[in-house]
Every structure is written in C-alpha cells, then in structure tokens.
mmCIF file of C-alpha atoms in Angstrom:
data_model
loop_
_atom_site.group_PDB
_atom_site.id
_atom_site.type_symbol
_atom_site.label_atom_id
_atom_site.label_comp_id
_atom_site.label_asym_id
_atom_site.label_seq_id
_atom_site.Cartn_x
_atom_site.Cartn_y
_atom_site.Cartn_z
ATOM 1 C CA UNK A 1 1.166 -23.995 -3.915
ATOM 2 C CA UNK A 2 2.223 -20.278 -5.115
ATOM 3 C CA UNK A 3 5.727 -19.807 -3.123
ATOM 4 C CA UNK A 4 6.442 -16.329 -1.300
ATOM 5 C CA UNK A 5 8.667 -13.996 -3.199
ATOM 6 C CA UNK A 6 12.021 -13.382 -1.872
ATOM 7 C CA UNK A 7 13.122 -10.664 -5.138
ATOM 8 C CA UNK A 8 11.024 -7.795 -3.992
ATOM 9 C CA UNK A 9 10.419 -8.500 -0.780
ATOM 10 C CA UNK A 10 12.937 -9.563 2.696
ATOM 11 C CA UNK A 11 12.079 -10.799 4.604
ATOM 12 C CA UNK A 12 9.888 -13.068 1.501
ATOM 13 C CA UNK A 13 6.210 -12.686 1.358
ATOM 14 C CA UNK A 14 3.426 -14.211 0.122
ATOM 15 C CA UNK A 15 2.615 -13.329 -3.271
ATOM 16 C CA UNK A 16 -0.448 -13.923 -5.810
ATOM 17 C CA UNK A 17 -0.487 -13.905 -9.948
ATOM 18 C CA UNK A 18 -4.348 -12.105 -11.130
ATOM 19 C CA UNK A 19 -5.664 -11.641 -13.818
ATOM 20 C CA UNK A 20 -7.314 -7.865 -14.378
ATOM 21 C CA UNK A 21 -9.667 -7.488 -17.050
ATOM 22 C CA UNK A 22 -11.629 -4.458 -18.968
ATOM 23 C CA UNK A 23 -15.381 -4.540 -18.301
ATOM 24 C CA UNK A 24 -15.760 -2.516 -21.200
ATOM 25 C CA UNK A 25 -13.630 -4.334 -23.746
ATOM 26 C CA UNK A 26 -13.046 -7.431 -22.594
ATOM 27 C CA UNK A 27 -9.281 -6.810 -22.604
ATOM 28 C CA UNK A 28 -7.103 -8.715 -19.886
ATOM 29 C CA UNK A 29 -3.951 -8.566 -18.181
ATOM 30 C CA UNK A 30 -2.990 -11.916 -16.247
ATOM 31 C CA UNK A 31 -0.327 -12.506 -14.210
ATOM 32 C CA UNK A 32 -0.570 -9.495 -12.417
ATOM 33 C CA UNK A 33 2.028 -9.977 -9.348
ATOM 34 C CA UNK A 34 -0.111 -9.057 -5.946
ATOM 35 C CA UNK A 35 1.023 -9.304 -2.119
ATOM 36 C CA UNK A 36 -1.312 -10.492 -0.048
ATOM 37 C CA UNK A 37 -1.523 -8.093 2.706
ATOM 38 C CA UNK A 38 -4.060 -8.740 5.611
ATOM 39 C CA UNK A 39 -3.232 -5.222 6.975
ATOM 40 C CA UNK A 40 -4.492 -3.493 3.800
ATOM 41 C CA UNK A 41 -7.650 -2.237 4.119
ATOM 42 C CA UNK A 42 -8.323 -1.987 0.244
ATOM 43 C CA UNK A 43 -6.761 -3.336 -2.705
ATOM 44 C CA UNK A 44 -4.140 -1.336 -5.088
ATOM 45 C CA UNK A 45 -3.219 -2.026 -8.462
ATOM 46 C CA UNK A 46 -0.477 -0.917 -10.623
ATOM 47 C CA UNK A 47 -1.102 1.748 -12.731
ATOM 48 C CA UNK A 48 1.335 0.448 -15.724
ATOM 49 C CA UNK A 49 -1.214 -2.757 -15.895
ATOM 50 C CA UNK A 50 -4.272 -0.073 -15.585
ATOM 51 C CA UNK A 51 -2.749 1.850 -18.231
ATOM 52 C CA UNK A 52 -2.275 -0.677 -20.515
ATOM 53 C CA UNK A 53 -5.862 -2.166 -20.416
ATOM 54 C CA UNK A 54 -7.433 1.567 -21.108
ATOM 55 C CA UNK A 55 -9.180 1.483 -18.098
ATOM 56 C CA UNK A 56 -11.081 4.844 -17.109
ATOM 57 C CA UNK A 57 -9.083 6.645 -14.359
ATOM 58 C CA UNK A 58 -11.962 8.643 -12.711
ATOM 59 C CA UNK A 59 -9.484 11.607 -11.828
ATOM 60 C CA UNK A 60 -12.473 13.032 -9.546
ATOM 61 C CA UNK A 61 -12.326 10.586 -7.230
ATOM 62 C CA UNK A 62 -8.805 10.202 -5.498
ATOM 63 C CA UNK A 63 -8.461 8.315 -1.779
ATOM 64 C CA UNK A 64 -5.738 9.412 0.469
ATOM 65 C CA UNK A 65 -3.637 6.602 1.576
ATOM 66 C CA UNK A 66 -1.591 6.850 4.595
ATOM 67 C CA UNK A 67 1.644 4.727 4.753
ATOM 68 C CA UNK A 68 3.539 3.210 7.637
ATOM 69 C CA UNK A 69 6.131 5.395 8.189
ATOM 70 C CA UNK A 70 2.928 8.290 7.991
ATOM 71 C CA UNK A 71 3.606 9.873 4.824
ATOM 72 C CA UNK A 72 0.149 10.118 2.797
ATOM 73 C CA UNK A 73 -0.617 10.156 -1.062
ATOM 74 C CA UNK A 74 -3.364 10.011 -3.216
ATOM 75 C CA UNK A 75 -4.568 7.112 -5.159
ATOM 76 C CA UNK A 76 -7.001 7.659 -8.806
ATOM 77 C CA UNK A 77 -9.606 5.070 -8.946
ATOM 78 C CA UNK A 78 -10.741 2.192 -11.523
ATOM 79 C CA UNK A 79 -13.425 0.190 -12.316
ATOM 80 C CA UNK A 80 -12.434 -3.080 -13.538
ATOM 81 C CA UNK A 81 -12.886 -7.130 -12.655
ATOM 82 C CA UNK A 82 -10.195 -8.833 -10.986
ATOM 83 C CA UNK A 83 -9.868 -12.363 -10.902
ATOM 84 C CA UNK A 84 -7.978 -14.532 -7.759
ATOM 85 C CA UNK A 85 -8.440 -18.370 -7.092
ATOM 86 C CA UNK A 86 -10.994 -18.522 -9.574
ATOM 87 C CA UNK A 87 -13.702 -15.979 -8.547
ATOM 88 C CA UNK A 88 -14.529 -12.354 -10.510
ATOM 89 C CA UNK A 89 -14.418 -9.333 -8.064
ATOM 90 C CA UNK A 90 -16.190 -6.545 -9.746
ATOM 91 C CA UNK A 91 -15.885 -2.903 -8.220
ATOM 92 C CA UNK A 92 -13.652 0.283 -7.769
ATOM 93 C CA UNK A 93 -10.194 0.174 -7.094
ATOM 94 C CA UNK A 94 -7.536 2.511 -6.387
ATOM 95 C CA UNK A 95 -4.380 1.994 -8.710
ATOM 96 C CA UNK A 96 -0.179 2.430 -7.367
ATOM 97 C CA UNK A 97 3.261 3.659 -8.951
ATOM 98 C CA UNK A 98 5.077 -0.031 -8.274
ATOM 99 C CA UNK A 99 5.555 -3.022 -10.047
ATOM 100 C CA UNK A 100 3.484 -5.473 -7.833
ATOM 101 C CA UNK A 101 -0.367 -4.511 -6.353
ATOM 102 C CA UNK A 102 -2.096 -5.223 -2.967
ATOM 103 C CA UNK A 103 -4.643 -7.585 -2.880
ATOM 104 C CA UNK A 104 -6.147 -6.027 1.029
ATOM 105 C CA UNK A 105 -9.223 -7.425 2.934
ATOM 106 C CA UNK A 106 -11.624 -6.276 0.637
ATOM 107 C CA UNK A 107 -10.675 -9.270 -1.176
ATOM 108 C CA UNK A 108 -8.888 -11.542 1.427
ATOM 109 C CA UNK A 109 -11.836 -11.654 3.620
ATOM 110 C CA UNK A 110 -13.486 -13.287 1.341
ATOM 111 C CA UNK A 111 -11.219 -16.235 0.413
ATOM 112 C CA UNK A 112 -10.374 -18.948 3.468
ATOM 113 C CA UNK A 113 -5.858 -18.888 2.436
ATOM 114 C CA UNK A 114 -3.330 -21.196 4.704
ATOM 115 C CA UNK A 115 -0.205 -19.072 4.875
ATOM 116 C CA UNK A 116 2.638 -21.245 5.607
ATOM 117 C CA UNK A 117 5.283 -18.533 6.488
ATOM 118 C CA UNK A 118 8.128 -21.987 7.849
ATOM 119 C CA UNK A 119 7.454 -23.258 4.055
ATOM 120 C CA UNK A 120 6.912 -20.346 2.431
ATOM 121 C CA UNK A 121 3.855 -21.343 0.382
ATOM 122 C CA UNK A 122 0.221 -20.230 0.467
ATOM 123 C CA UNK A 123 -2.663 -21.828 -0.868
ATOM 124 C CA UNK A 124 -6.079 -21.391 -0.958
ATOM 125 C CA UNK A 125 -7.753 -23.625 1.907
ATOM 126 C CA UNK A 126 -10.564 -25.618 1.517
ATOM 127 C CA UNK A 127 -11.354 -26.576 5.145
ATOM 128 C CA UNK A 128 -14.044 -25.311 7.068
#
C-alpha cells in the first residue's frame, strides 16, 4: 500500500507515483508524484515533467483555476496519456508550477481507492 506523504504535505496526505507518457513519441516520465485530491475537479500536472517529455502546450487554450484562499490563475493545457493503477487515461490536461500534480475526479471517479487516513495508506480497492 502507497503510504501518505508527510515531506510536502502536514498534516500527511495521500499520495500516488504515475507514469505520463508522449502520445506522439512514445516518451515517458514515471514516477510522477500526484495527490489524490477528491475536491479537485480536474487533474494538474507539473509543467517541469510536461516540459521534459516535449509535450505540445496549446497556449490558446488556458483554464482559470480558482484556489482556496480565492486567488485565480491560469493553467496551459496538454494532451498526453497518464497512467494510475494500471489503466491509460487519454485526454487534455492542464499543467502546474510545483513539484507534485493533482490527480482530481476526472480520474478518481473512476477508480474504487480505500483511504486509510488512521494508517496512512491508500490502496486501490477491489470490493464492490
């Protein structure tokens, strides 16, 4: 079970390794550090991992993103796969200026994950 990460984050949260990879040239970037983050609507990926896979950054399409304290910026977007527990996401996503990404409910809601917050673990659950 992937543990929550207490170095970037207090009090610790959970966080996911994914792999990102180039549609166009097959190059990849794995383990991408992600929090998961059920109260993001979309997902956001650094730009330094973006950058360094020569993904297209359409600069015409930007998405305002509103933080909690209200302050607002604007996020470029990519096309690129990202891979989590084993499945391919394919799509758009917007890209960040930090070290770790947000894996939102785009992707979360469609993956069943146990969050054990008293152990500090995650894992991807199984049951129905």
């Amino acid at each position: 079970m992937p543990d929550y990460d207490s170095n970037w984050f207090a009090p610790p949260a959970p966080l996911a390794r994914v792999t990102l990879r180039n549609p166009q040239s097959g190059a990849t970037q794995g383990y991408v550090p992600m929090l998961l983050d059920t109260g993001a609507d979309v997902s956001l990926l650094p730009q330094t991992v973006v950058n360094s896979l020569g993904l297209t950054i359409f600069s015409d399409r930007q998405y305002e993103l509103v933080s909690f304290d209200g302050s607002t910026s604007f996020a470029p977007v990519v096309q690129l796969e990202l891979i989590f527990l084993e499945r391919t996401f394919t799509g758009q996503f917007l890209t960040i200026e930090q070290e770790w990404g947000i894996l939102g409910r785009n992707i979360l809601n469609a993956i069943r994950l146990m969050l054990d917050g008293p152990s500090l673990t995650w894992e991807q659950s199984r049951n129905l």
